[in-house]
Short mmCIF file of N, CA and C in Angstrom, two decimals:
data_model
loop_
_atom_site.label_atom_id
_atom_site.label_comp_id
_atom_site.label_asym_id
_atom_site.label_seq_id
_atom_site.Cartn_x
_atom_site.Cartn_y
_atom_site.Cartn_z
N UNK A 1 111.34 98.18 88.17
CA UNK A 1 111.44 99.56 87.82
C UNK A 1 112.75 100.17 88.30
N UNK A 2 113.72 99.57 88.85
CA UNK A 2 114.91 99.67 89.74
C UNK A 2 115.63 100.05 88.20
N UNK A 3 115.40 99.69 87.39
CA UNK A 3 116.35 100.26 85.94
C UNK A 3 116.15 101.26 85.17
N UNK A 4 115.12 101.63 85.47
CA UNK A 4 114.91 103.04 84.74
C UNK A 4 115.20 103.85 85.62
N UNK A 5 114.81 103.81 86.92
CA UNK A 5 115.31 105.34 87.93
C UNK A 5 117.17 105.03 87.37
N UNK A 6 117.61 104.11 87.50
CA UNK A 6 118.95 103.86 87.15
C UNK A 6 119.62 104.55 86.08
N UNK A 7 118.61 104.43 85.16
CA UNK A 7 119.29 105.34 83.65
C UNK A 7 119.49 107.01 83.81
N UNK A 8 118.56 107.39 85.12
CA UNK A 8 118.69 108.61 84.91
C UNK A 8 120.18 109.06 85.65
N UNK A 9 120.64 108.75 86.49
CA UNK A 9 122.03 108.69 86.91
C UNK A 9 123.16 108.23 86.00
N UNK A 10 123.27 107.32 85.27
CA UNK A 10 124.13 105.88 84.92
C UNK A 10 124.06 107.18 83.08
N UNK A 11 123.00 106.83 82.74
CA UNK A 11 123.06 107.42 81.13
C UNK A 11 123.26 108.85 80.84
N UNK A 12 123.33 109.69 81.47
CA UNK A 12 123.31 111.27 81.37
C UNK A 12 124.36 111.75 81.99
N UNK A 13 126.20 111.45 82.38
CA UNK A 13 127.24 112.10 82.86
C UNK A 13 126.92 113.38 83.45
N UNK A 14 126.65 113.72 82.37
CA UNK A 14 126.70 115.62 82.73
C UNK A 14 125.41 116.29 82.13
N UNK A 15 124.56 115.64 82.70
CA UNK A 15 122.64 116.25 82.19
C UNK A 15 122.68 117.08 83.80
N UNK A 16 121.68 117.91 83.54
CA UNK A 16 121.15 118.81 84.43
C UNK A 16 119.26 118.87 84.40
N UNK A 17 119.15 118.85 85.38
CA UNK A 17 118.16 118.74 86.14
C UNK A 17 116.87 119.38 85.62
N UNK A 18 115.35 119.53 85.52
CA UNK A 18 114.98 119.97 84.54
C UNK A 18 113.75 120.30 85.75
N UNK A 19 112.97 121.53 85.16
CA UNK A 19 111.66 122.36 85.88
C UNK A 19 110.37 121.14 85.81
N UNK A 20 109.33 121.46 86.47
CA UNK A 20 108.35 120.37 86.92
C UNK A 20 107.91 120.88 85.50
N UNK A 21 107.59 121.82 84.95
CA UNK A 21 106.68 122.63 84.36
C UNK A 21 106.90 121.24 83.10
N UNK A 22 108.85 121.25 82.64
CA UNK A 22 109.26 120.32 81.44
C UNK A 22 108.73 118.95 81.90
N UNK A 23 108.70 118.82 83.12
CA UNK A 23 108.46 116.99 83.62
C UNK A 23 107.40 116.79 83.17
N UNK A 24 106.24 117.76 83.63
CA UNK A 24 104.96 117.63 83.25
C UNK A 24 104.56 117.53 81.79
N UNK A 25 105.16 118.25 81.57
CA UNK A 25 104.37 118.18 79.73
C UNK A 25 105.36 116.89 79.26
N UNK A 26 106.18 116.59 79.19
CA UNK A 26 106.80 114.87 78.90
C UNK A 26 106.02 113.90 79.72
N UNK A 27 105.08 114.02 80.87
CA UNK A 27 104.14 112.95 81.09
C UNK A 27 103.10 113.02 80.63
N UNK A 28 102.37 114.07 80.61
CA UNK A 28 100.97 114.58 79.67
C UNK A 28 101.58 114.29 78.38
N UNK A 29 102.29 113.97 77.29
CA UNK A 29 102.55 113.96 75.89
C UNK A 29 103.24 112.86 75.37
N UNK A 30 103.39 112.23 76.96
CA UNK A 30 103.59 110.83 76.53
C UNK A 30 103.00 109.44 77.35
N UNK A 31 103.29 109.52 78.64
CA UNK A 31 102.15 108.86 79.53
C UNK A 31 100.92 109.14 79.48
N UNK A 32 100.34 110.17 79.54
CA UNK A 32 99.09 110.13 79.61
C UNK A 32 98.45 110.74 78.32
N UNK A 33 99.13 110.52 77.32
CA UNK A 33 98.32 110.49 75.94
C UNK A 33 98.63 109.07 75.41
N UNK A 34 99.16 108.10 75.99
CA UNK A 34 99.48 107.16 75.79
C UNK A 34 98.27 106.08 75.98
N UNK A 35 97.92 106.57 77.28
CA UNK A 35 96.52 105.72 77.88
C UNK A 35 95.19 105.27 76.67
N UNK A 36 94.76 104.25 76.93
CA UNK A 36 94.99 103.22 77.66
C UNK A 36 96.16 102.06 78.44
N UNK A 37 96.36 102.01 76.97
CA UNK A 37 97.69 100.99 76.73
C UNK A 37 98.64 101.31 76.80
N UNK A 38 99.18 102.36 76.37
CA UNK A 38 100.72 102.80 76.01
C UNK A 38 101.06 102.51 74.57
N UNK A 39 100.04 101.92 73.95
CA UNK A 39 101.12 101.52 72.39
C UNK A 39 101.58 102.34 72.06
N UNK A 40 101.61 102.88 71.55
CA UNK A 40 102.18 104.04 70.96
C UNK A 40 103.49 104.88 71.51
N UNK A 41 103.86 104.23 73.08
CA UNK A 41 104.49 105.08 73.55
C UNK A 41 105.88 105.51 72.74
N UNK A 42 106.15 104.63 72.14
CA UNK A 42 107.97 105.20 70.87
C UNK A 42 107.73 106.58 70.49
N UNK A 43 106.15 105.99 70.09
CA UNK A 43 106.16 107.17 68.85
C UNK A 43 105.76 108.91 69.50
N UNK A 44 105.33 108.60 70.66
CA UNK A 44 105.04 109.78 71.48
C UNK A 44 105.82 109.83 72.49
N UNK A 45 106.63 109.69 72.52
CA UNK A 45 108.54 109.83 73.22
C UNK A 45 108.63 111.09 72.12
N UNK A 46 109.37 110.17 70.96
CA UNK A 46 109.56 110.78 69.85
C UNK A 46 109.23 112.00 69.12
N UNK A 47 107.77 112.09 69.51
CA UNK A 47 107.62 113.68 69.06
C UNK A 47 107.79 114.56 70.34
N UNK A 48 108.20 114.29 71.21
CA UNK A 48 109.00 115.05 72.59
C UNK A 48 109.98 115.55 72.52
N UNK A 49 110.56 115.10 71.66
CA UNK A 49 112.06 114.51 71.53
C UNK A 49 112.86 113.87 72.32
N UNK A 50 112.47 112.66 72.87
CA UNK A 50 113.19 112.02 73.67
C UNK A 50 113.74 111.03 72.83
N UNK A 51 115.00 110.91 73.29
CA UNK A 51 115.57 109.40 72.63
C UNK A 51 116.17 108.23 73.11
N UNK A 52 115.94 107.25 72.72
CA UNK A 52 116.25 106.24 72.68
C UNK A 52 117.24 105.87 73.76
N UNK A 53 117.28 105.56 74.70
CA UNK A 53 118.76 105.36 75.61
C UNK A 53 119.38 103.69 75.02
N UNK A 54 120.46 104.00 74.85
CA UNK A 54 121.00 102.83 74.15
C UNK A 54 121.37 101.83 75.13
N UNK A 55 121.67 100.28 74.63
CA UNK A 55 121.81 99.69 75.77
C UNK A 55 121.07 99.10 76.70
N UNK A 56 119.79 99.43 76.27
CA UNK A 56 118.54 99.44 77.43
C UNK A 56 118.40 97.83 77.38
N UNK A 57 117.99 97.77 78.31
CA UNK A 57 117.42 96.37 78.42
C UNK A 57 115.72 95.83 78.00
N UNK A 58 115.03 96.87 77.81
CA UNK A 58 113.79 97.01 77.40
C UNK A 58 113.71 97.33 75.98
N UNK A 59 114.23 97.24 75.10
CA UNK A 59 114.83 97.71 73.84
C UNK A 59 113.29 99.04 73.02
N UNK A 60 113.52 99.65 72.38
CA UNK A 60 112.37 100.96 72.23
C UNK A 60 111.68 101.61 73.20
N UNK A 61 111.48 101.27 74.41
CA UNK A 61 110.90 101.49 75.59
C UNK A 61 111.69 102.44 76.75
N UNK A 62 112.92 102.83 76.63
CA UNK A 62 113.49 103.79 77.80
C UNK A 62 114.00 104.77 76.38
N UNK A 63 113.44 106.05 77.40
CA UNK A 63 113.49 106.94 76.51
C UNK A 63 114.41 108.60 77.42
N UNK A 64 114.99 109.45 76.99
CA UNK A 64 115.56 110.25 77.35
C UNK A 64 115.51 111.40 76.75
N UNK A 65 115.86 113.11 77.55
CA UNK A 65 116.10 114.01 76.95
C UNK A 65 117.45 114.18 76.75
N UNK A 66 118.10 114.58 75.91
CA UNK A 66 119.78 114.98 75.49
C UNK A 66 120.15 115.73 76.71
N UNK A 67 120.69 115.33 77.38
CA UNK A 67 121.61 116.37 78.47
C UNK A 67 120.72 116.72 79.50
N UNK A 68 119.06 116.27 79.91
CA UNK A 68 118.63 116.64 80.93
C UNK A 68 118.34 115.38 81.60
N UNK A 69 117.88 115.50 83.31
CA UNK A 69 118.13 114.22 83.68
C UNK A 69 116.54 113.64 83.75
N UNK A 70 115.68 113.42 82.96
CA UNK A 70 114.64 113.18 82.86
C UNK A 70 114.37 111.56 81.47
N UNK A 71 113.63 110.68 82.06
CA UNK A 71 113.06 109.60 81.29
C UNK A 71 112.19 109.71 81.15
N UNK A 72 111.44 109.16 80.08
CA UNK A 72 110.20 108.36 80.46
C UNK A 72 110.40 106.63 79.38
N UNK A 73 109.70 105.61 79.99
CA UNK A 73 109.97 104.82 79.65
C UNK A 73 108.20 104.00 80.08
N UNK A 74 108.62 102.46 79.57
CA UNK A 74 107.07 101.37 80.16
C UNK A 74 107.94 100.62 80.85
N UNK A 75 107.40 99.92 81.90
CA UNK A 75 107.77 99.31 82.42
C UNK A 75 106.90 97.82 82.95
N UNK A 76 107.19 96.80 82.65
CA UNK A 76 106.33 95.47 82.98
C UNK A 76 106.41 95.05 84.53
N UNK A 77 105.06 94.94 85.04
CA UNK A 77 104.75 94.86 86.45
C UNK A 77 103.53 93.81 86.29
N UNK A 78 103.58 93.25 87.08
CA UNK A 78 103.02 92.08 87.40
C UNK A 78 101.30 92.79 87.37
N UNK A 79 100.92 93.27 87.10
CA UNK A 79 99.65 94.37 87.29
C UNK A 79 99.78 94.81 85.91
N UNK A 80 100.66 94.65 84.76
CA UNK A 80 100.31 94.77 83.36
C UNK A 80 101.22 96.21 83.16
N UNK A 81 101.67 96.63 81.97
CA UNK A 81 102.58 98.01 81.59
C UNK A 81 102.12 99.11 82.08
N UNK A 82 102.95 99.91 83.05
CA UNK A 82 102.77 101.31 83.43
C UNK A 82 103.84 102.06 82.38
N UNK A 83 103.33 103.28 82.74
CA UNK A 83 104.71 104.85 82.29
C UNK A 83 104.86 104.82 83.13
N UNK A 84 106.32 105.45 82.78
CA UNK A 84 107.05 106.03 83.85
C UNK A 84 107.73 107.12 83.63
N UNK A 85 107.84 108.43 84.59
CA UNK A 85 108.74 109.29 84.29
C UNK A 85 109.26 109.52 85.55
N UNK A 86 110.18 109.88 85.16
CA UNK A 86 111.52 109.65 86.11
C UNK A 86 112.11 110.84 86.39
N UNK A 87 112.46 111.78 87.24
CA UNK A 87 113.21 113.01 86.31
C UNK A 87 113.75 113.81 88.20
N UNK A 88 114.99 114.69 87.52
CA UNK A 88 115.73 115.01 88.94
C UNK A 88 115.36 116.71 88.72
N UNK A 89 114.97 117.07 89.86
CA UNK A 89 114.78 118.89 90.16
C UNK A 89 115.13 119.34 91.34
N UNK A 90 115.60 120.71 91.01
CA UNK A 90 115.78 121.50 92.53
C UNK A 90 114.17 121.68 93.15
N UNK A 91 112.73 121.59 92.03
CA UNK A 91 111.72 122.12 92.59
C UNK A 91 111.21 121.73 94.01
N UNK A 92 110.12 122.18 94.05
CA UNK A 92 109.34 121.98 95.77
C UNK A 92 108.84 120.55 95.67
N UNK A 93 109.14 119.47 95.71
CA UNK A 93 108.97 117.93 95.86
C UNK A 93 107.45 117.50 95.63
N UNK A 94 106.85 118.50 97.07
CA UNK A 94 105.45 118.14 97.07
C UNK A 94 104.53 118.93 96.00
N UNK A 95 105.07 120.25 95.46
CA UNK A 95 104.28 120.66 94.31
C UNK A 95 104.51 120.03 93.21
N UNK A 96 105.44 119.53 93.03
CA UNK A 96 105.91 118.82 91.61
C UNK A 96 104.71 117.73 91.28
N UNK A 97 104.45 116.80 92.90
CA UNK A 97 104.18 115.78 92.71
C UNK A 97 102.14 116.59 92.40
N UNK A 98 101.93 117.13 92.91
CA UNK A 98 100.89 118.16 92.68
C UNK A 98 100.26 118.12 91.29
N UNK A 99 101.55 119.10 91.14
CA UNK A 99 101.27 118.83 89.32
C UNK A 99 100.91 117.93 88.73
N UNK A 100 101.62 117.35 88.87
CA UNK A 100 101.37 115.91 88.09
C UNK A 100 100.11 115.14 88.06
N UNK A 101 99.57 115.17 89.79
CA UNK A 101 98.11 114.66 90.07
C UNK A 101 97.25 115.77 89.33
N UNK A 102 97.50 116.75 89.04
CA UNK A 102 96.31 117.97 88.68
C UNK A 102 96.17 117.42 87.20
N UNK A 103 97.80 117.40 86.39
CA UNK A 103 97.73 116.90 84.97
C UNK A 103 96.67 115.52 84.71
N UNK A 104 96.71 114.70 85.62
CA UNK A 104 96.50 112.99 85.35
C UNK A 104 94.87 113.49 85.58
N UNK A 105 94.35 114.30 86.74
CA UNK A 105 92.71 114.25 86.47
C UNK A 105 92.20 115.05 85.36
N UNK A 106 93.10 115.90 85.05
CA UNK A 106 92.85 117.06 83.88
C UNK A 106 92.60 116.05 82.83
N UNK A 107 93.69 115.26 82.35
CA UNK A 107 93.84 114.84 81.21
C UNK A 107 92.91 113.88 80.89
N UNK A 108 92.32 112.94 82.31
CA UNK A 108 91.39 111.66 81.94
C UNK A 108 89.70 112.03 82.10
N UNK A 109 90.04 113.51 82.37
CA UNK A 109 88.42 114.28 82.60
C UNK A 109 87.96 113.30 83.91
N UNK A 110 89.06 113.11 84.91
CA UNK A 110 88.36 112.21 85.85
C UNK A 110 88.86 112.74 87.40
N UNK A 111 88.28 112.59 88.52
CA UNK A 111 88.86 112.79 89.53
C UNK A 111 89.06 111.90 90.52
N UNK A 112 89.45 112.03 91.43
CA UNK A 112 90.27 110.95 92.22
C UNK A 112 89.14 110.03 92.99
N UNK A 113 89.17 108.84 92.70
CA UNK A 113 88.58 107.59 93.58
C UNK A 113 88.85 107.41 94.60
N UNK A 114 90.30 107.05 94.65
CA UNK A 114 90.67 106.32 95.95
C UNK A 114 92.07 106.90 96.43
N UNK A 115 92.33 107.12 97.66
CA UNK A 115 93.76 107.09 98.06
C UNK A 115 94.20 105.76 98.48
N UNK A 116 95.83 105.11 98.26
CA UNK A 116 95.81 104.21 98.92
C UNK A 116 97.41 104.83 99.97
N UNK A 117 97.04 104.55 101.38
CA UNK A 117 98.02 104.73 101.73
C UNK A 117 99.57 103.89 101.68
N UNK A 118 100.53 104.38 101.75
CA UNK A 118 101.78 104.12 101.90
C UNK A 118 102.95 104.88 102.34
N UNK A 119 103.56 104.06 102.95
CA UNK A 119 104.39 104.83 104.12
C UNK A 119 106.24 105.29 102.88
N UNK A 120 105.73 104.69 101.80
CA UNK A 120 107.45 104.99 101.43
C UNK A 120 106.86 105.89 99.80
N UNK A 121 105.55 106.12 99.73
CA UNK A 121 105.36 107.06 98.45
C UNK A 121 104.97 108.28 98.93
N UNK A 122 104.87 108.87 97.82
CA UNK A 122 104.05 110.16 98.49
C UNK A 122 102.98 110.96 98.26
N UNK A 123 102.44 110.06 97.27
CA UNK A 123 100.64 109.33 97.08
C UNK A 123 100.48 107.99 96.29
N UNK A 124 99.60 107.42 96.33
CA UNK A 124 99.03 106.50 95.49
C UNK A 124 97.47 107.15 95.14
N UNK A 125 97.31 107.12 94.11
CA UNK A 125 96.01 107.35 94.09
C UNK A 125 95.17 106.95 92.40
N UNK A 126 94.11 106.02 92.66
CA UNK A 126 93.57 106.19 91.64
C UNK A 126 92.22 107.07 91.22
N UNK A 127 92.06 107.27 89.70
CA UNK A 127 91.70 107.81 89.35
C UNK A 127 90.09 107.39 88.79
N UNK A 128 89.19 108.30 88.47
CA UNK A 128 87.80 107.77 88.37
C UNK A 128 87.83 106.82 87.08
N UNK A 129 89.13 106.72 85.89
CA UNK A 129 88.75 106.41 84.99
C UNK A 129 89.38 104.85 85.15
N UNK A 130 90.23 104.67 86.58
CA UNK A 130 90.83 103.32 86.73
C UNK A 130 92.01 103.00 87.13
N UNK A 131 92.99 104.16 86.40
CA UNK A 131 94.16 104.64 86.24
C UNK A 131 94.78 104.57 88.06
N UNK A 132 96.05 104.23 87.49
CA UNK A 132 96.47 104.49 89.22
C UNK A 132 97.69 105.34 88.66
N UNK A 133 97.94 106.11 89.91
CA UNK A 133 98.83 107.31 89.54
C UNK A 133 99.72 107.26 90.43
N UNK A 134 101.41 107.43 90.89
CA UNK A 134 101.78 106.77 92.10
C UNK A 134 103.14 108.25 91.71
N UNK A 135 103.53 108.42 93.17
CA UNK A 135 104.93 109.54 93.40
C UNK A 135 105.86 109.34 94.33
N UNK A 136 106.99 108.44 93.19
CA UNK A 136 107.99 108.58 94.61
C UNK A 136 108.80 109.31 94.75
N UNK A 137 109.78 109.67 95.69
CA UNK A 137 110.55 110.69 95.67
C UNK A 137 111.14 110.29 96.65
N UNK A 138 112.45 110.86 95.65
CA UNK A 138 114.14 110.32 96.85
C UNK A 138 114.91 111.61 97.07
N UNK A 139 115.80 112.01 97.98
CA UNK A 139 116.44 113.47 97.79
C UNK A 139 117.66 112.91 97.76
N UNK A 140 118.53 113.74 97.10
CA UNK A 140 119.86 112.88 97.08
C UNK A 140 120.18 114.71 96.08
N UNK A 141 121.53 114.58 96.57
CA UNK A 141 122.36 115.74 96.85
C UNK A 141 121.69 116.96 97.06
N UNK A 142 120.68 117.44 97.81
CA UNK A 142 119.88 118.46 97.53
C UNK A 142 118.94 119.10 95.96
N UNK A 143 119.28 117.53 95.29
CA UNK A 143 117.90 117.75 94.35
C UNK A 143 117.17 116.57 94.48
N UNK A 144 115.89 116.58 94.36
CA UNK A 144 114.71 115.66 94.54
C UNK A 144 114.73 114.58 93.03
N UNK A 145 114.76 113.46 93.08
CA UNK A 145 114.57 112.29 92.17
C UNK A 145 113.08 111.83 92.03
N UNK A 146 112.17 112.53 91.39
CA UNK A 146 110.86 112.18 91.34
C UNK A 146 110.46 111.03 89.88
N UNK A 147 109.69 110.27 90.64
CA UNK A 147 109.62 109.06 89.76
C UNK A 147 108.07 109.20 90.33
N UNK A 148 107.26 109.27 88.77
CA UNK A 148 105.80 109.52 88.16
C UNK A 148 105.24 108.13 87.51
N UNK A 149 104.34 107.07 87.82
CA UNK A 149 104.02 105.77 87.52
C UNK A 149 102.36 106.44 87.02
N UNK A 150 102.21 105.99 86.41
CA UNK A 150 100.41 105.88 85.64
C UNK A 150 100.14 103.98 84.94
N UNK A 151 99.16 103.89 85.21
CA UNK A 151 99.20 102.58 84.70
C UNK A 151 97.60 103.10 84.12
N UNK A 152 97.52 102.16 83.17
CA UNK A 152 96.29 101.68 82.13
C UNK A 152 94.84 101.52 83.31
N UNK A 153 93.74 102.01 82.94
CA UNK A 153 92.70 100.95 84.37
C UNK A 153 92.89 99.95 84.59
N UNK A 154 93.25 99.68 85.99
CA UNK A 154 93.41 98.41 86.83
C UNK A 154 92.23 98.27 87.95
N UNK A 155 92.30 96.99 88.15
CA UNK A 155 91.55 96.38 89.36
C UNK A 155 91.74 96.59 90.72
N UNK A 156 91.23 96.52 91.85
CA UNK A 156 91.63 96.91 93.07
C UNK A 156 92.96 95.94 93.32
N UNK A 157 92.49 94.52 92.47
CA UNK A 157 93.80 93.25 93.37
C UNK A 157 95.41 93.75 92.81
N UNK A 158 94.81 94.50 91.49
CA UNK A 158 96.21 95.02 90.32
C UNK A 158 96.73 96.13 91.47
N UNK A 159 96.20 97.14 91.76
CA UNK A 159 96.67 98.51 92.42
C UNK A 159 97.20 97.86 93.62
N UNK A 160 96.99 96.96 94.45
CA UNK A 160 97.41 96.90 95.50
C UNK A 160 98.80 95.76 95.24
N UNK A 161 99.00 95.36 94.08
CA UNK A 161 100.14 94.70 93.95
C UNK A 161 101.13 95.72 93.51
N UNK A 162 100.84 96.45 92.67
CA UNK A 162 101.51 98.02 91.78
C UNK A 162 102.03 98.55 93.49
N UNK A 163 101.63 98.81 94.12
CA UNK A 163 102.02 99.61 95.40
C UNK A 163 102.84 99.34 96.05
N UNK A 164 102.03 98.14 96.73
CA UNK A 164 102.55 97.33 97.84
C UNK A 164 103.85 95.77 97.48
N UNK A 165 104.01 95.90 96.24
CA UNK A 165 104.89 94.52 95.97
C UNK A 165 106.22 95.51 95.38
#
């Protein structure tokens, strides 16, 4: 997953930084309407309007807004295809990541199972429907780099490789 947080630096020169409020509805409209699987994820990029980052090494799969610094993309993990959204804000770190958990039980009509701890995220947690939901966050120049993981229902042996590997 070291290449998609990558695109958001590397592919966007001069993008600017975007509100949790925009992060959120690009993971609700594309990660997590995506679920189970993700198939579909091109095509629900696409009506976001995200596009295509060229070059990618995942070819249809990393996706971008024009000039803001936000992805979402799939990514292959040994635990089977997660989403991912990726995206840089001045917002409050820990509400952002908030959001996002409020969106993921909203959206799967499910609430939280399990926490798993970890010392370098800033939750893991799955969800009643299976789903694991994960927030990392880096600060780097005084804006926050939040990177949003959802994966398909997984197994306890899957979540603890998704985390911990």
């Amino acid at each position: 997953m070291a290449f998609v947080t990558a695109c958001v630096s590397e592919s966007v020169q001069a993008a600017e930084g975007v509100s949790t409020g925009v992060a959120v509805s690009v993971f609700e409209r594309t990660c997590l309407a995506g679920l189970p699987n993700f198939s579909n994820f091109a095509t629900l990029a696409g009506g976001v309007g995200l596009q295509k980052v060229r070059g990618s090494s995942v070819p249809d799969q990393v996706f971008q807004l024009p000039d803001q610094l936000i992805i979402a993309s799939l990514a292959e993990t040994p635990s089977g295809v997660v989403c991912v959204v990726t995206f840089e804000s001045e917002d409050n770190a820990q509400q952002s990541g908030q959001a996002f958990l409020s969106a993921g039980t909203r959206f799967t009509s499910s609430a939280i199972k399990k926490r798993y701890p970890s010392s370098f995220l800033e939750y893991a947690v799955q969800l009643s429907n299976g789903s694991l939901i994960i927030h990392e966050l880096r600060e780097k120049n005084g804006a926050y780099r939040n990177t949003m993981i959802i994966s398909g229902p997984v197994t306890d042996q899957e979540i603890r490789t998704l985390i911990y590997n």
